[in-house]
Coordinates of C-alpha atoms in Angstrom, one line a residue:
X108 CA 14.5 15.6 -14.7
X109 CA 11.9 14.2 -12.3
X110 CA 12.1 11.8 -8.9
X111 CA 13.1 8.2 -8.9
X112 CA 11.4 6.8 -5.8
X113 CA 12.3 3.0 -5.2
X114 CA 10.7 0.5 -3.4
X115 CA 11.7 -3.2 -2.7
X116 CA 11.4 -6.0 -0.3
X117 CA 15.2 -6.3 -0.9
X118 CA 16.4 -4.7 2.4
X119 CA 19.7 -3.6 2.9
X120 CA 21.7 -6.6 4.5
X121 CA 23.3 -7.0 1.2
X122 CA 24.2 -5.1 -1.9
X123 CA 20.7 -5.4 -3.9
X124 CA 19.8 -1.9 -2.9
X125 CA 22.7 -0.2 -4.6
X126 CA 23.0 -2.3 -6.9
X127 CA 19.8 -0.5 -8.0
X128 CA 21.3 3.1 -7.1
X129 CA 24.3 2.5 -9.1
X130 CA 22.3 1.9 -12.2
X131 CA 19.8 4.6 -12.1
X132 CA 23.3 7.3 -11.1
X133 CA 25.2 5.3 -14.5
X134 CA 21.7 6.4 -16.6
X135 CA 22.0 9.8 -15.7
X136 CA 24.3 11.8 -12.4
X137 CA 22.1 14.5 -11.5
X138 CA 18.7 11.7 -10.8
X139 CA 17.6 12.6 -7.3
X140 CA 16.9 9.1 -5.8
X141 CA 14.6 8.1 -3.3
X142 CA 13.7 5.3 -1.2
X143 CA 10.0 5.0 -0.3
X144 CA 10.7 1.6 1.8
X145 CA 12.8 -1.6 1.3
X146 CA 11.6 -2.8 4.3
X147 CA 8.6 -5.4 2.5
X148 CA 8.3 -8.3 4.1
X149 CA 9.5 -10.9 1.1
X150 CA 7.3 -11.9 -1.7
X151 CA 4.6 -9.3 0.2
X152 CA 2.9 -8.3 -3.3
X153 CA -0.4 -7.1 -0.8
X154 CA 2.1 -4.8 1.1
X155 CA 4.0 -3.2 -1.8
X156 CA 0.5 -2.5 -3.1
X157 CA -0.6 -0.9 0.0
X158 CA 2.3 1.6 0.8
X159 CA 2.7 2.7 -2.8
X160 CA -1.2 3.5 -2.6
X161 CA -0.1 5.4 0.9
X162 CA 2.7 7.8 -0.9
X163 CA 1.8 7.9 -4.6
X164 CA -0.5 10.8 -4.9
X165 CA 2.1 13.1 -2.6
X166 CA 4.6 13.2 -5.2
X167 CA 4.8 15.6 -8.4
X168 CA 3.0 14.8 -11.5
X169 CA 5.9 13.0 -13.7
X170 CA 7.8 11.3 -10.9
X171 CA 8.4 7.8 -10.8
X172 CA 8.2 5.0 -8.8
X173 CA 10.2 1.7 -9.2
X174 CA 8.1 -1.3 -7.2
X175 CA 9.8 -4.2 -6.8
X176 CA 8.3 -6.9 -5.2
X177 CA 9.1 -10.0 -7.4
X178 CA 8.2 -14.1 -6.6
X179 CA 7.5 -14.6 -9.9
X180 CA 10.6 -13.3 -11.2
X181 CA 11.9 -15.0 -14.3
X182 CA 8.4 -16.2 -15.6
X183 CA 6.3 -15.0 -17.8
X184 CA 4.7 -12.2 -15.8
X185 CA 4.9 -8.7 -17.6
X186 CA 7.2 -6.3 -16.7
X187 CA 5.1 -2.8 -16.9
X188 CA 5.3 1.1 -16.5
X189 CA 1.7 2.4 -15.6
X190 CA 0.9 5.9 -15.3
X191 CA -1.8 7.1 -12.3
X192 CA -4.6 9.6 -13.3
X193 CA -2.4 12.5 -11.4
X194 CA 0.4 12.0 -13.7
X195 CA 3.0 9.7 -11.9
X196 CA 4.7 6.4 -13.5
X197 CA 5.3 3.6 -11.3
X198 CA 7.6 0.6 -13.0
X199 CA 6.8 -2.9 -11.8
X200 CA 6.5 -6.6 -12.5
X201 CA 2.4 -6.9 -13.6
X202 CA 1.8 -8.9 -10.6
X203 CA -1.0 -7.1 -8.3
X204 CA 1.1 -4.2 -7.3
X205 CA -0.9 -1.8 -8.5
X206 CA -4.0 -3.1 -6.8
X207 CA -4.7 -0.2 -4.6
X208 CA -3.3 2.1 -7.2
X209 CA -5.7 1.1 -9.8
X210 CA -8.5 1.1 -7.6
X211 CA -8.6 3.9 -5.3
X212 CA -6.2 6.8 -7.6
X213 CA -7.2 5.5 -11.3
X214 CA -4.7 4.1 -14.1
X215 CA -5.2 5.8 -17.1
X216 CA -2.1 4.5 -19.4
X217 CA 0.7 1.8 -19.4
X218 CA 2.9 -0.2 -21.2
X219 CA 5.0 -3.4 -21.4
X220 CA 8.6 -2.4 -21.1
X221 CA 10.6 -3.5 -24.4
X222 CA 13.4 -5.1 -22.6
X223 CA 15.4 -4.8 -26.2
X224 CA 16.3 -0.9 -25.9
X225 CA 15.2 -1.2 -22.0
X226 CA 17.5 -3.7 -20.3
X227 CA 20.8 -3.0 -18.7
X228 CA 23.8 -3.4 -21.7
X229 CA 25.5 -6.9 -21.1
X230 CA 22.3 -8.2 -18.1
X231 CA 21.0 -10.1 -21.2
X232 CA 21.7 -13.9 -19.5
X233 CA 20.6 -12.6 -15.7
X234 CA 17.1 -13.9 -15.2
X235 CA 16.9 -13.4 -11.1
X236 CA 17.3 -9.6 -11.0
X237 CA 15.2 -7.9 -12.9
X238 CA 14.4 -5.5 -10.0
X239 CA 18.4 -4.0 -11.2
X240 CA 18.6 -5.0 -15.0
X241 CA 15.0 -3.7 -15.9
X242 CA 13.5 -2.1 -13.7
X243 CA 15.7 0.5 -12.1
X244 CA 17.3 1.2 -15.8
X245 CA 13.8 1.9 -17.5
X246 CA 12.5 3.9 -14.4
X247 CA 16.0 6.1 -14.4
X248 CA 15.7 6.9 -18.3
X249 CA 12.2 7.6 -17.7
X250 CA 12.6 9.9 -14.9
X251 CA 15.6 11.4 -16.8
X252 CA 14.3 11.7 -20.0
X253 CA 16.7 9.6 -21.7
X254 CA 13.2 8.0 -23.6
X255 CA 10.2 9.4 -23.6
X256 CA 6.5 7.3 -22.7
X257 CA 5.7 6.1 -25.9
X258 CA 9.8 4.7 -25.7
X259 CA 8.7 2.3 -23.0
X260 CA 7.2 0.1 -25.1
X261 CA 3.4 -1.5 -26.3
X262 CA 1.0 0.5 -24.6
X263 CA -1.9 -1.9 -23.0
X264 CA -5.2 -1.7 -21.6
X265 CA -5.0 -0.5 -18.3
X266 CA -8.0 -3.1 -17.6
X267 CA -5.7 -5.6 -18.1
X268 CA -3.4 -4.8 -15.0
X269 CA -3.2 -7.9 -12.8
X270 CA -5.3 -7.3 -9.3
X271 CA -4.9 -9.2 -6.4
X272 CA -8.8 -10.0 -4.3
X273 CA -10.8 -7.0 -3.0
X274 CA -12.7 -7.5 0.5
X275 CA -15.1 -4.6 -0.3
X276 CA -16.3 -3.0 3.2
X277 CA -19.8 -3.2 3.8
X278 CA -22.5 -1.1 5.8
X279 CA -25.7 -3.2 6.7
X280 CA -27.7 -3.5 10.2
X281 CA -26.1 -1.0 11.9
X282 CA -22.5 -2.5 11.5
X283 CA -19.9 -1.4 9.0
X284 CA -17.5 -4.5 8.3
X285 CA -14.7 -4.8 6.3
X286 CA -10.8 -6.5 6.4
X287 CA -7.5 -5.6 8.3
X288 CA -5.3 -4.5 5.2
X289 CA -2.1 -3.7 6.7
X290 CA 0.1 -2.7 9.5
X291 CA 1.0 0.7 10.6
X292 CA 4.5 -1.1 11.0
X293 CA 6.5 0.6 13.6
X294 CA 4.0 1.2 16.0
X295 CA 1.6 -1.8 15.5
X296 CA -1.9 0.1 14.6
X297 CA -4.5 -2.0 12.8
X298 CA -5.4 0.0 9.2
X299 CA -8.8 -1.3 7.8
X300 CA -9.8 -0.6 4.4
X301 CA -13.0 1.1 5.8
X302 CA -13.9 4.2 4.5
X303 CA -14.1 7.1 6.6
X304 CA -17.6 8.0 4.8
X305 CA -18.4 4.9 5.0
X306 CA -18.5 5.1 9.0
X307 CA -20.3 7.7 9.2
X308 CA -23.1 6.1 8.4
X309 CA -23.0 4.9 11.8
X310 CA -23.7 8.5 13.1
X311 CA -20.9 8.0 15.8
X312 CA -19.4 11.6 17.0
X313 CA -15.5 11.9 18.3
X314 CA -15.5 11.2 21.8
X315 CA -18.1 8.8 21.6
X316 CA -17.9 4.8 22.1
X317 CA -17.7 2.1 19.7
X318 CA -17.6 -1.8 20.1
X319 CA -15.1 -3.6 17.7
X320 CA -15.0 -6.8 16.9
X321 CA -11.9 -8.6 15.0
X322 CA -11.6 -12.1 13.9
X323 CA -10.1 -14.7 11.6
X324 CA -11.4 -17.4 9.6
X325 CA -10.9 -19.1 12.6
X326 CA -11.9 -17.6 15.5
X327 CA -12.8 -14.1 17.2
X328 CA -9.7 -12.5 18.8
X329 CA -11.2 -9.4 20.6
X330 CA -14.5 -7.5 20.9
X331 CA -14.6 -4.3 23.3
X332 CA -15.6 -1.4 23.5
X333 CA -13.5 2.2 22.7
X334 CA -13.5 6.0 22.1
X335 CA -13.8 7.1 18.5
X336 CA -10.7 9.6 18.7
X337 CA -9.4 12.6 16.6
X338 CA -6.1 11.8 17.9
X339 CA -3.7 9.7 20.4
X340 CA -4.1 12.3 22.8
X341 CA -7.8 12.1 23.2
X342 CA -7.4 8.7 25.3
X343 CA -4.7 7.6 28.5
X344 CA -1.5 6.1 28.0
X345 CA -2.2 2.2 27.0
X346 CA -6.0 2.8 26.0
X347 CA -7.0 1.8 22.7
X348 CA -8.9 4.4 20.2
X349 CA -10.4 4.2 17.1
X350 CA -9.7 6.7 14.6
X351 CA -9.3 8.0 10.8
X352 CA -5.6 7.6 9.7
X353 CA -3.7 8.9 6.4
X354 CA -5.8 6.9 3.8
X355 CA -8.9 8.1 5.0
X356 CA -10.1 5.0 6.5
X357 CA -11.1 3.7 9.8
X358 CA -8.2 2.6 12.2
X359 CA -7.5 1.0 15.5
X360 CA -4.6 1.7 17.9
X361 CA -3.4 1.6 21.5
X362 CA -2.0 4.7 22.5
X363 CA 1.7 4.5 22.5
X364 CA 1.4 0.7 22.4
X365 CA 1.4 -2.5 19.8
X366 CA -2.6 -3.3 19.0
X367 CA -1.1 -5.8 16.6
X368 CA 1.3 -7.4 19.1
X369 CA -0.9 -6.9 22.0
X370 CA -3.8 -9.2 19.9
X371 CA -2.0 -10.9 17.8
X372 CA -3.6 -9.5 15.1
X373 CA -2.5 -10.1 11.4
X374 CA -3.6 -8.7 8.0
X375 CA -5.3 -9.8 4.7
X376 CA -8.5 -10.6 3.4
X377 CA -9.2 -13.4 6.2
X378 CA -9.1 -10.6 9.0
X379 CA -12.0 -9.3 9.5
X380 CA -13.4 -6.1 11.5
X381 CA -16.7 -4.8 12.5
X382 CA -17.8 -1.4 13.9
X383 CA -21.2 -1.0 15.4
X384 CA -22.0 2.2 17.8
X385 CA -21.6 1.1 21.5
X386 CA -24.9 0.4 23.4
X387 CA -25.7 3.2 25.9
X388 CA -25.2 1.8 29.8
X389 CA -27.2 2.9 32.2
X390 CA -26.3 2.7 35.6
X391 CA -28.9 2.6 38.9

C-alpha cells in the first residue's frame, strides 16, 4: 500500500475534488490520500509541471502522484503513468506535465493506461472528467496494488513524453541569464530556473551585491541592485534579496513582501532575468 498524492487545477468550490477522493477510498479503504495542491491556476500545464518537479523526489520510492491538469481533455492526447528514476509513478494526461520531471529527475519507464480494465465501471460515455473516471481510479489500484505496472497498460518510450519549451539559462560575459519560471505563490518571490552552480560562476559571495535585471518581450520592468542572501533575515524589512530557494536555483524576493506584486512581474519563457556582479562604488 503506497501514497496517493493528487494534484489538480480543480479547486475546491465544487465537488471535483472528492469526487476524486471517493473513487480512489471505493478502489481500496485503507489508501492514505494526499493533496499536493489543487490550487493550479486553470489549464496551467507550465505550473503543474513546475510544483510536481518541487515535491516529487521527497516522497517514497512507489508512491504516486495523480496530475491533473487537463485543456485537452477529451482529445486524443494520451493518458499516461510514467515512473521517475527514484521510483515514483505520477498518472497524467501526456500533455507537458512532466516537463520538469523528465528533465531535471529522469523518466526511466511509462505506459499508456488501458482505459478497458482501467476506467471507472459504468464512466464509459463521460468524456469531460477523466481527471475522476481514469485517472484517480488507475493511480488508486496502482498505489493499492489492485494491478501491478506492467497492468497499466503498453509501455512506451519515455522519449516520447510530450515536453512543453525549455528557456535553457545561460552564462556568457559576466552575466548569467535565464527565464522567470514560476511563482512562490503565497508570498510573491520570483523562482528562476537558474542554477545555483550555474551562478557561481559569477564568483559573487553571500552578503555581497548583485544588479538584476528583469524584462519582457516588451519592455524592462526593473534593474537594481541587491544583497546576495542566505536567508530573509540577512536584509531589513521591505528590502529585496537574492537567494537560492528549494530547487536549487537562483531566486528573488522582498523580505516579507510581494516582488511579483510590487513589479508586476509574471512568469514563462517571455520573462527574462539577468544576474551580473554589482560594480564596486567608490565614494570621495
Amino acid at each position: 500500500m503506497k501514497p496517493l498524492i493528487l494534484q489538480s487545477d480543480f479547486g475546491r468550490a465544487d465537488g471535483a475534488v472528492s469526487a476524486m477522493y471517493g473513487v480512489a477510498v471505493g478502489v481500496s479503504d485503507t489508501l492514505r490520500i494526499f493533496d499536493l495542491t489543487h490550487d493550479i491556476p486553470q489549464y496551467d500545464i507550465w505550473e503543474a509541471s513546475y510544483r510536481l518537479i518541487q515535491t516529487v523526489q521527497y516522497w517514497p520510492e512507489g508512491s504516486v502522484f495523480v496530475s491533473v491538469v487537463d485543456p485537452g481533455v477529451g482529445t486524443d492526447r494520451r493518458s499516461i503513468v510514467a515512473k521517475t528514476a527514484t521510483g515514483q509513478y505520477i498518472v497524467t494526461p501526456d500533455n507537458g506535465t512532466l516537463t520538469h520531471v523528465k528533465r531535471m529527475r529522469g523518466i526511466v519507464e511509462a505506459r499508456i493506461i488501458d482505459e478497458t480494465r482501467n476506467r471507472l465501471p459504468n464512466s464509459g460515455e463521460s468524456y469531460t472528467f477523466h481527471g475522476r473516471d481514469i485517472y484517480a481510479f488507475t493511480g488508486a489500484r496502482l498505489a493499492s496494488g489492485v494491478i501491478s505496472w506492467e497492468e497499466v497498460g503498453p509501455a512506451v518510450e519515455p522519449d516520447t513524453i510530450v515536453e512543453l519549451p525549455i528557456v535553457e539559462a545561460t552564462y556568457g560575459q559576466d552575466v548569467v541569464s535565464g527565464t522567470v519560471d514560476v511563482l512562490d505563490v503565497r508570498f510573491g518571490s520570483l523562482w528562476s530556473n537558474i542554477p545555483r552552480t550555474l551562478f557561481q560562476q559569477l564568483k559573487v559571495s553571500h552578503g555581497e551585491r548583485v544588479e538584476i535585471t528583469i524584462s519582457n518581450d516588451t519592455r524592462m520592468l526593473y534593474k537594481n541592485i541587491m544583497v546576495y542572501a542566505k536567508s530573509f533575515a540577512d536584509v531589513a524589512l521591505g528590502e529585496p534579496l537574492l537567494y537560492v530557494n528549494s530547487l536549487d536555483n537562483m531566486a528573488v524576493a522582498i523580505n516579507q513582501g510581494s516582488f511579483a506584486r510590487a513589479y508586476n512581474i509574471g512568469t514563462g519563457n517571455n520573462w527574462h532575468i539577468e544576474l551580473r556582479r554589482a560594480p564596486r562604488v567608490i565614494y570621495e
